Short mmCIF file of C-alpha atoms in Angstrom, two decimals:
data_model
loop_
_atom_site.label_atom_id
_atom_site.label_comp_id
_atom_site.label_asym_id
_atom_site.label_seq_id
_atom_site.Cartn_x
_atom_site.Cartn_y
_atom_site.Cartn_z
CA MET A 17 -3.68 -5.64 -13.39
CA SER A 18 -4.86 -7.69 -16.32
CA GLY A 19 -4.29 -6.61 -19.89
CA SER A 20 -2.26 -3.52 -20.73
CA PRO A 21 -1.12 -1.02 -18.11
CA GLY A 22 -3.80 1.34 -19.35
CA GLU A 23 -6.65 -1.08 -18.69
CA SER A 24 -9.21 0.13 -16.18
CA ALA A 25 -9.34 -1.88 -12.99
CA THR A 26 -13.13 -1.80 -13.28
CA SER A 27 -12.78 -4.58 -15.87
CA ARG A 28 -11.39 -7.00 -13.28
CA ARG A 29 -13.03 -8.93 -10.50
CA PRO A 30 -11.80 -11.62 -8.10
CA GLU A 31 -13.24 -15.10 -8.13
CA ALA A 32 -12.67 -17.87 -5.64
CA LEU A 33 -10.54 -20.48 -7.37
CA HIS A 34 -12.37 -23.42 -5.86
CA GLY A 35 -13.84 -25.47 -8.68
CA THR A 36 -12.35 -23.26 -11.43
CA ASN A 37 -9.22 -23.24 -13.52
CA SER A 38 -7.00 -20.38 -14.69
CA SER A 39 -4.60 -20.79 -17.60
CA ARG A 40 -1.75 -19.35 -15.51
CA ALA A 41 -2.72 -20.40 -12.00
CA GLU A 42 -4.45 -23.74 -12.18
CA LEU A 43 -6.06 -25.22 -9.09
CA THR A 44 -6.69 -28.94 -8.74
CA ARG A 45 -8.07 -31.07 -5.93
CA VAL A 46 -5.92 -33.95 -4.77
CA GLU A 47 -6.14 -36.44 -1.98
CA ALA A 48 -6.26 -34.61 1.34
CA GLY A 49 -2.99 -34.57 3.25
CA PRO A 50 -1.36 -32.55 5.97
CA TYR A 51 -1.81 -29.24 4.09
CA ASP A 52 -4.95 -27.38 3.11
CA LEU A 53 -3.29 -25.68 0.16
CA VAL A 54 0.00 -25.78 -1.73
CA VAL A 55 1.10 -23.07 -4.15
CA GLY A 56 3.66 -25.03 -6.10
CA GLY A 57 6.47 -24.54 -8.57
CA GLY A 58 6.61 -20.73 -8.71
CA LEU A 59 9.61 -18.46 -8.29
CA LEU A 60 9.30 -17.50 -4.62
CA ILE A 61 10.50 -13.95 -4.01
CA ASP A 62 11.17 -13.74 -0.29
CA PRO A 63 11.58 -10.06 0.65
CA GLU A 64 12.88 -10.78 4.15
CA LYS A 65 15.56 -13.25 3.13
CA GLY A 66 16.37 -11.45 -0.12
CA THR A 67 16.17 -14.70 -2.07
CA SER A 68 14.41 -15.86 -5.22
CA THR A 69 14.06 -19.65 -5.48
CA VAL A 70 11.68 -22.07 -7.14
CA GLY A 71 9.64 -23.81 -4.47
CA ASP A 72 6.32 -24.64 -2.84
CA ILE A 73 4.36 -22.72 -0.21
CA ALA A 74 2.32 -25.02 2.04
CA VAL A 75 -0.68 -23.64 3.95
CA ARG A 76 -2.62 -24.99 6.90
CA ASP A 77 -5.46 -23.27 8.80
CA GLY A 78 -4.97 -20.00 6.95
CA ARG A 79 -1.30 -19.68 7.83
CA ILE A 80 1.96 -20.59 6.13
CA SER A 81 3.01 -23.99 7.38
CA ALA A 82 6.19 -24.56 5.38
CA VAL A 83 8.30 -23.39 2.45
CA LEU A 84 9.50 -26.50 0.64
CA ALA A 85 11.55 -27.58 -2.33
CA SER A 86 9.56 -27.55 -5.55
CA GLY A 87 7.42 -30.63 -6.10
CA THR A 88 7.70 -32.04 -2.60
CA ALA A 89 4.26 -31.06 -1.25
CA GLY A 90 1.86 -31.40 -4.20
CA GLY A 91 0.53 -34.81 -3.17
CA ALA A 92 0.01 -33.89 0.45
CA CYS A 93 -2.67 -31.22 0.20
CA ALA A 94 -6.38 -30.75 -0.33
CA GLU A 95 -5.87 -28.08 -3.00
CA TYR A 96 -2.99 -27.35 -5.33
CA VAL A 97 -2.28 -24.15 -7.29
CA ASP A 98 0.18 -24.65 -10.13
CA ALA A 99 2.42 -21.57 -10.12
CA HIS A 100 5.04 -22.78 -12.61
CA GLY A 101 6.25 -19.84 -14.67
CA LEU A 102 4.88 -17.28 -12.21
CA LEU A 103 6.42 -15.01 -9.59
CA VAL A 104 5.10 -15.78 -6.11
CA THR A 105 5.32 -13.07 -3.46
CA PRO A 106 3.85 -12.50 -0.03
CA GLY A 107 0.45 -10.87 -0.37
CA LEU A 108 0.83 -7.35 -1.73
CA ILE A 109 0.05 -4.48 0.65
CA ASP A 110 -1.13 -1.09 -0.60
CA LEU A 111 -0.12 1.30 2.17
CA HIS A 112 -2.12 4.26 0.82
CA ALA A 113 -5.56 3.79 -0.73
CA HIS A 114 -8.99 5.41 -0.49
CA VAL A 115 -11.74 2.82 -0.09
CA TYR A 116 -14.51 4.55 1.89
CA ASP A 117 -16.80 3.91 -1.05
CA GLY A 118 -19.93 6.06 -1.14
CA ALA A 119 -19.06 8.17 1.90
CA THR A 120 -16.36 10.31 0.27
CA GLY A 121 -15.96 11.71 -3.20
CA LEU A 122 -12.78 9.72 -3.66
CA GLY A 123 -13.60 6.25 -2.36
CA ILE A 124 -13.67 3.10 -4.47
CA ALA A 125 -14.63 -0.43 -3.49
CA ALA A 126 -12.00 -2.07 -1.29
CA ASP A 127 -12.08 -5.33 -3.23
CA LEU A 128 -11.50 -3.47 -6.50
CA ALA A 129 -8.36 -1.85 -5.11
CA GLY A 130 -7.51 -5.00 -3.19
CA ILE A 131 -8.10 -8.67 -3.96
CA GLY A 132 -9.40 -7.89 -7.46
CA SER A 133 -5.96 -6.47 -8.24
CA GLY A 134 -3.91 -9.11 -6.42
CA VAL A 135 -3.57 -6.94 -3.31
CA THR A 136 -4.44 -8.78 -0.11
CA THR A 137 -4.24 -5.79 2.26
CA VAL A 138 -5.19 -2.16 1.67
CA VAL A 139 -4.64 0.57 4.24
CA ASP A 140 -7.15 3.35 3.84
CA ALA A 141 -5.32 6.65 4.19
CA GLY A 142 -7.46 8.99 6.21
CA SER A 143 -10.86 8.65 4.57
CA SER A 144 -12.42 8.30 8.03
CA GLY A 145 -11.86 10.16 11.29
CA SER A 146 -13.09 9.66 14.82
CA ASP A 147 -16.64 10.78 13.91
CA THR A 148 -16.91 8.39 10.98
CA PHE A 149 -14.70 5.39 11.79
CA GLU A 150 -17.52 3.26 13.20
CA ASP A 151 -19.41 3.57 9.91
CA PHE A 152 -16.22 2.92 7.91
CA GLU A 153 -15.61 -0.26 9.87
CA ARG A 154 -19.19 -1.45 9.43
CA THR A 155 -19.54 -0.68 5.73
CA VAL A 156 -16.00 -1.29 4.46
CA VAL A 157 -13.79 -3.25 6.86
CA ALA A 158 -16.31 -5.94 7.85
CA PRO A 159 -17.79 -6.91 4.47
CA SER A 160 -14.62 -6.81 2.35
CA THR A 161 -12.75 -9.91 1.25
CA THR A 162 -9.60 -7.80 1.22
CA ARG A 163 -8.03 -7.08 4.61
CA VAL A 164 -8.79 -3.39 5.19
CA LEU A 165 -6.79 -1.41 7.74
CA SER A 166 -6.79 2.30 8.48
CA TRP A 167 -4.65 5.37 8.89
CA LEU A 168 -7.19 7.31 10.94
CA ASN A 169 -7.46 10.93 9.85
CA ILE A 170 -6.44 13.48 12.49
CA SER A 171 -9.54 15.38 11.36
CA ARG A 172 -12.66 14.11 13.08
CA HIS A 173 -14.51 14.14 9.74
CA GLY A 174 -11.93 12.34 7.66
CA LEU A 175 -12.64 13.18 4.01
CA THR A 176 -16.42 12.96 4.30
CA ARG A 177 -16.84 16.75 4.14
CA GLY A 178 -14.46 17.42 1.29
CA THR A 179 -10.73 18.05 1.13
CA THR A 180 -10.26 21.04 3.46
CA GLU A 181 -10.59 18.85 6.54
CA LEU A 182 -8.08 20.76 8.67
CA ALA A 183 -8.98 24.37 7.93
CA GLY A 184 -11.55 24.78 10.73
CA HIS A 185 -10.98 25.45 14.42
CA ASP A 186 -12.93 22.38 15.59
CA ASP A 187 -11.71 19.78 13.07
CA ILE A 188 -9.33 18.09 15.52
CA ARG A 189 -10.68 16.52 18.71
CA SER A 190 -7.68 14.77 20.17
CA ALA A 191 -9.46 12.99 23.02
CA ASP A 192 -11.99 11.45 20.61
CA THR A 193 -9.21 10.39 18.27
CA VAL A 194 -7.30 8.69 21.08
CA ARG A 195 -10.41 6.84 22.27
CA THR A 196 -11.19 5.64 18.75
CA ILE A 197 -7.66 4.35 18.21
CA LEU A 198 -7.42 2.54 21.53
CA ALA A 199 -10.77 0.84 20.93
CA ARG A 200 -9.74 -0.54 17.53
CA ARG A 201 -5.96 -0.71 17.58
CA ASP A 202 -6.11 -3.91 15.52
CA VAL A 203 -7.53 -2.03 12.52
CA ILE A 204 -6.16 1.48 13.06
CA ARG A 205 -2.41 1.32 12.39
CA GLY A 206 -1.49 5.00 12.47
CA ILE A 207 -2.68 8.58 11.96
CA LYS A 208 -3.02 10.26 8.56
CA ILE A 209 -2.60 13.99 8.10
CA ARG A 210 -2.50 16.06 4.94
CA MET A 211 -0.03 18.92 5.20
CA SER A 212 -0.50 21.11 2.17
CA ARG A 213 -1.70 24.66 1.67
CA SER A 214 -5.21 23.81 0.45
CA VAL A 215 -5.88 21.54 3.46
CA VAL A 216 -4.49 23.30 6.53
CA GLY A 217 -5.31 26.87 5.55
CA ARG A 218 -3.86 29.23 8.13
CA ASN A 219 -3.23 26.49 10.69
CA GLY A 220 0.28 25.84 9.42
CA LEU A 221 2.21 23.15 11.30
CA GLU A 222 -0.11 22.99 14.31
CA PRO A 223 -2.21 20.06 13.00
CA LEU A 224 0.97 18.01 12.59
CA ARG A 225 2.11 18.90 16.10
CA ALA A 226 -1.29 17.75 17.37
CA ALA A 227 -0.96 14.48 15.44
CA LYS A 228 2.48 13.85 16.89
CA ARG A 229 1.17 14.43 20.42
CA ILE A 230 -1.52 11.81 19.80
CA THR A 231 0.88 9.23 18.34
CA GLU A 232 3.21 9.70 21.29
CA GLN A 233 0.31 9.21 23.71
CA ILE A 234 -0.81 6.02 21.92
CA ALA A 235 2.74 4.67 21.93
CA ALA A 236 3.06 5.39 25.65
CA GLU A 237 -0.24 3.69 26.48
CA THR A 238 0.26 0.61 24.29
CA GLY A 239 4.03 0.18 24.55
CA ALA A 240 4.29 -0.06 20.76
CA PRO A 241 5.32 2.50 18.14
CA PHE A 242 2.44 4.32 16.49
CA PRO A 243 3.31 6.23 13.31
CA VAL A 244 1.92 9.19 11.47
CA MET A 245 1.58 9.22 7.70
CA VAL A 246 2.02 12.72 6.32
CA HIS A 247 0.76 13.80 2.91
CA VAL A 248 3.07 16.45 1.44
CA GLY A 249 2.26 18.67 -1.49
CA ASN A 250 2.12 22.36 -2.23
CA ALA A 251 3.65 24.66 0.41
CA PRO A 252 3.11 26.19 2.84
CA PRO A 253 4.02 24.55 5.13
CA ALA A 254 7.49 23.98 3.75
CA PHE A 255 8.53 20.38 3.14
CA GLY A 256 11.63 20.78 5.30
CA ASP A 257 9.61 22.12 8.23
CA VAL A 258 7.30 19.11 8.02
CA LEU A 259 10.22 16.69 7.92
CA ASP A 260 11.79 18.28 10.98
CA LEU A 261 8.78 17.24 13.09
CA LEU A 262 8.90 13.57 12.09
CA GLY A 263 10.65 10.72 13.86
CA PRO A 264 11.56 7.05 13.33
CA GLY A 265 8.78 5.04 11.75
CA ASP A 266 6.79 8.04 10.52
CA VAL A 267 5.83 7.88 6.84
CA VAL A 268 5.98 10.63 4.22
CA THR A 269 3.64 9.80 1.35
CA HIS A 270 3.83 11.52 -2.07
CA ALA A 271 7.55 11.87 -1.31
CA PHE A 272 8.48 11.67 -5.01
CA HIS A 273 6.08 14.19 -6.49
CA GLY A 274 7.25 16.67 -9.11
CA LYS A 275 5.75 19.85 -7.66
CA ALA A 276 7.70 22.89 -6.53
CA GLY A 277 9.05 22.71 -2.99
CA GLY A 278 9.55 18.97 -2.96
CA LEU A 279 12.50 16.64 -2.49
CA PHE A 280 14.73 18.75 -4.74
CA PRO A 281 14.55 22.47 -3.96
CA GLU A 282 16.20 23.52 -7.24
CA ALA A 283 16.26 22.06 -10.73
CA ASP A 284 19.98 21.35 -10.56
CA SER A 285 20.39 20.83 -6.81
CA GLY A 286 20.83 17.79 -4.64
CA PRO A 287 18.06 16.61 -2.33
CA LEU A 288 16.80 18.74 0.52
CA ARG A 289 19.10 18.49 3.54
CA GLN A 290 16.18 17.81 5.88
CA ALA A 291 15.17 14.88 3.66
CA ARG A 292 18.55 13.19 4.06
CA ASP A 293 18.47 13.86 7.80
CA ALA A 294 14.96 12.44 8.08
CA VAL A 295 15.83 9.24 6.24
CA GLU A 296 18.90 8.78 8.42
CA ARG A 297 16.80 8.97 11.59
CA GLY A 298 14.27 6.46 10.31
CA VAL A 299 11.56 8.46 8.55
CA ARG A 300 10.15 6.35 5.71
CA LEU A 301 9.50 7.67 2.22
CA ASP A 302 6.42 6.28 0.48
CA VAL A 303 5.44 6.67 -3.19
CA GLY A 304 1.70 7.44 -2.91
CA HIS A 305 1.34 7.81 -6.69
CA GLY A 306 -2.15 9.32 -6.95
CA SER A 307 -3.35 11.58 -9.73
CA ALA A 308 -0.71 14.27 -9.11
CA SER A 309 2.02 12.90 -6.84
CA PHE A 310 4.54 10.69 -8.65
CA ALA A 311 7.16 11.90 -11.15
CA PHE A 312 9.64 9.66 -12.94
CA ASP A 313 12.14 12.52 -12.97
CA THR A 314 12.00 12.94 -9.19
CA MET A 315 12.31 9.21 -8.53
CA GLU A 316 15.26 8.84 -10.89
CA ARG A 317 17.07 11.83 -9.36
CA ALA A 318 16.44 10.45 -5.89
CA LEU A 319 17.92 7.08 -6.84
CA GLU A 320 20.97 8.82 -8.31
CA HIS A 321 21.49 10.51 -4.93
CA GLY A 322 21.04 7.27 -2.95
CA ILE A 323 17.51 8.01 -1.71
CA ARG A 324 15.19 5.07 -2.24
CA PRO A 325 11.50 4.58 -1.46
CA HIS A 326 10.83 2.52 1.64
CA THR A 327 7.35 1.58 0.45
CA VAL A 328 5.31 1.73 -2.76
CA SER A 329 1.64 2.65 -2.66
CA THR A 330 -0.97 3.83 -5.12
CA ASP A 331 -3.11 6.53 -3.48
CA ILE A 332 -5.76 4.89 -5.61
CA HIS A 333 -9.13 6.64 -5.66
CA GLY A 334 -11.97 7.44 -8.00
CA ARG A 335 -9.99 9.96 -10.02
CA SER A 336 -6.74 7.98 -10.31
CA LEU A 337 -8.20 4.51 -10.87
CA VAL A 338 -8.56 4.86 -14.64
CA GLY A 339 -5.18 6.56 -14.89
CA PRO A 340 -2.47 7.26 -14.24
CA VAL A 341 -2.46 4.78 -11.30
CA HIS A 342 -4.66 1.84 -12.42
CA ASP A 343 -3.46 -0.51 -9.65
CA LEU A 344 -0.54 -1.48 -7.44
CA THR A 345 1.16 -3.80 -9.93
CA THR A 346 1.24 -0.99 -12.51
CA THR A 347 2.83 1.30 -9.92
CA MET A 348 5.37 -1.41 -9.09
CA THR A 349 6.20 -1.73 -12.79
CA LYS A 350 6.82 2.03 -12.92
CA LEU A 351 9.35 1.77 -10.08
CA ILE A 352 11.20 -0.94 -11.97
CA ALA A 353 11.19 1.30 -15.06
CA ALA A 354 12.66 4.10 -12.92
CA GLY A 355 15.55 1.95 -11.72
CA LEU A 356 14.51 -0.19 -8.74
CA THR A 357 15.18 -3.91 -8.89
CA LEU A 358 12.34 -6.41 -8.84
CA ASP A 359 13.41 -7.60 -5.38
CA GLU A 360 13.46 -4.04 -4.01
CA THR A 361 10.04 -3.34 -5.48
CA VAL A 362 8.50 -6.50 -4.04
CA ARG A 363 9.94 -5.72 -0.63
CA ALA A 364 8.49 -2.19 -0.80
CA ALA A 365 5.04 -3.67 -1.47
CA THR A 366 5.21 -6.46 1.11
CA SER A 367 7.51 -6.77 4.11
CA ALA A 368 8.47 -3.09 4.27
CA ALA A 369 4.81 -2.08 4.16
CA ALA A 370 3.97 -4.59 6.89
CA GLU A 371 6.79 -3.20 9.02
CA SER A 372 5.46 0.34 8.56
CA ILE A 373 2.12 -0.61 10.12
CA GLY A 374 3.52 -2.75 12.93
CA LEU A 375 2.68 -6.11 11.35
CA ALA A 376 6.13 -7.39 10.38
CA GLY A 377 6.16 -11.19 10.29
CA GLU A 378 2.36 -11.35 10.43
CA ILE A 379 1.62 -10.27 6.83
CA GLY A 380 3.91 -9.49 3.91
CA SER A 381 6.01 -12.52 4.81
CA PHE A 382 6.72 -16.15 3.95
CA ALA A 383 7.75 -16.88 7.54
CA THR A 384 6.28 -20.02 9.08
CA GLY A 385 3.20 -19.05 11.07
CA SER A 386 2.52 -15.84 9.18
CA VAL A 387 -0.90 -15.28 7.61
CA ALA A 388 -1.19 -17.13 4.30
CA ASP A 389 -1.53 -14.08 2.08
CA ILE A 390 0.17 -14.77 -1.25
CA THR A 391 0.17 -13.02 -4.64
CA LEU A 392 0.90 -14.74 -7.96
CA LEU A 393 2.33 -12.45 -10.62
CA GLU A 394 3.02 -12.90 -14.28
CA ARG A 395 5.84 -10.94 -15.89
CA VAL A 396 4.51 -10.07 -19.33
CA GLU A 397 6.66 -8.70 -22.13
CA ASP A 398 5.13 -5.35 -23.09
CA ALA A 399 6.53 -2.12 -24.53
CA THR A 400 3.44 -0.04 -23.72
CA PRO A 401 4.58 3.32 -22.26
CA LEU A 402 4.00 3.84 -18.55
CA VAL A 403 2.67 7.27 -17.60
CA ASP A 404 3.46 9.19 -14.40
CA ALA A 405 1.30 11.85 -12.74
CA GLU A 406 2.84 14.57 -14.91
CA GLY A 407 2.19 12.85 -18.21
CA ARG A 408 5.81 11.78 -18.72
CA THR A 409 6.47 8.25 -19.89
CA ARG A 410 8.95 5.43 -19.47
CA THR A 411 9.01 1.94 -20.96
CA ALA A 412 9.94 -1.03 -18.81
CA GLY A 413 9.78 -3.62 -21.59
CA HIS A 414 7.57 -5.75 -19.40
CA ARG A 415 4.79 -5.37 -16.88
CA LEU A 416 3.75 -7.15 -13.71
CA THR A 417 0.20 -8.43 -13.68
CA ALA A 418 -1.55 -10.30 -10.87
CA VAL A 419 -3.23 -13.54 -11.92
CA ALA A 420 -4.23 -14.94 -8.53
CA ALA A 421 -4.05 -14.19 -4.84
CA VAL A 422 -4.41 -16.15 -1.62
CA ARG A 423 -6.06 -14.30 1.24
CA ALA A 424 -5.73 -16.07 4.59
CA GLY A 425 -5.58 -19.45 2.87
CA ILE A 426 -8.46 -18.87 0.41
CA THR A 427 -7.39 -18.68 -3.20
CA HIS A 428 -8.86 -16.26 -5.74
CA ARG A 429 -8.04 -15.90 -9.37
CA ILE A 430 -8.22 -12.56 -11.13
CA ARG A 431 -10.02 -12.38 -14.42
CA LYS A 432 -11.64 -9.85 -16.71
CA ALA A 433 -15.33 -9.17 -16.20
CA ASP A 434 -16.09 -10.40 -19.72
CA ALA A 435 -14.02 -13.58 -19.34
#
């Protein structure tokens, strides 16, 4: 995000920092030393250690080589990014985005949702299925600067034939889905399924049962957990019935929407019993803001009852890009306005997201040897109201805006198109 929270992300583009300067993230070339890059002097927010300290991040061969005391590595690198006065986090991860640009009615360019907004990894949430994944990989994954991963849709079509992808009798072909996943397990990190009335039609819970059978088969064949991400919305099926089918590591996106039949069954009630049970057994609640799926009221009530989001994501797409979502840093600012701490919010957008897709310690981390994905954030004083998906507002008093990002050791600044 650059400018006010209401600014369209279409006014931003990434630019490699090499040979350029940014007023808030200045890069200089110094005598070559043992490091390729040092991001120096920023406040390092380490989501795994739970610490915030001023220091330097040293990078070699696209991976984090060391975390050092501030000022100790600046003369021993080929490139130096001055991060004084900035927040420095592991590269932000958007766990739920729609970036199958041109093939679906929702898709936007991956680098607009990703590196152009300070997000180093986006996980496309079900835009492609087994019939369309090869094209998605060729046209989106391969050419993007942003790391693009996938929640493969349980529907063979993904979202390429509209948004009723599970209403037909031949929309799920489990054997094809399994083959597609096993062939590209590095990119496909889980299965996406939308469980709301308009999507499943008369099929009820059966598509989710089919998805769970597939994830269990993948886990058995690979020896690693393989989650399902479930979109929840208008019933039927009932939210509680969906939750009852989920296990440890599964993700519920849109968990904090304000629609009827959600986390709070009654206006003055506590949270749904199945929701508490699900969280206790390891089901993860994701924000998935979108155009209709995040309510300040629901989030604030959840926090009052001790239910916190495990991950923060945008559900960014063509209809939510210009509002109310805008980008991941705006969504993170909204969580802070609702009552999460900065450290909690950063963790939800970095290490917790990496953990949810089986990449803990590889991305979303400052650990030595992890991929050198880094986001530089400015905390700007701003009283502009933040708007949720129901038109309600909160004011945080400040906003987070991304000014630069490092993707696998290559540094990009973020600037307005007219800059």
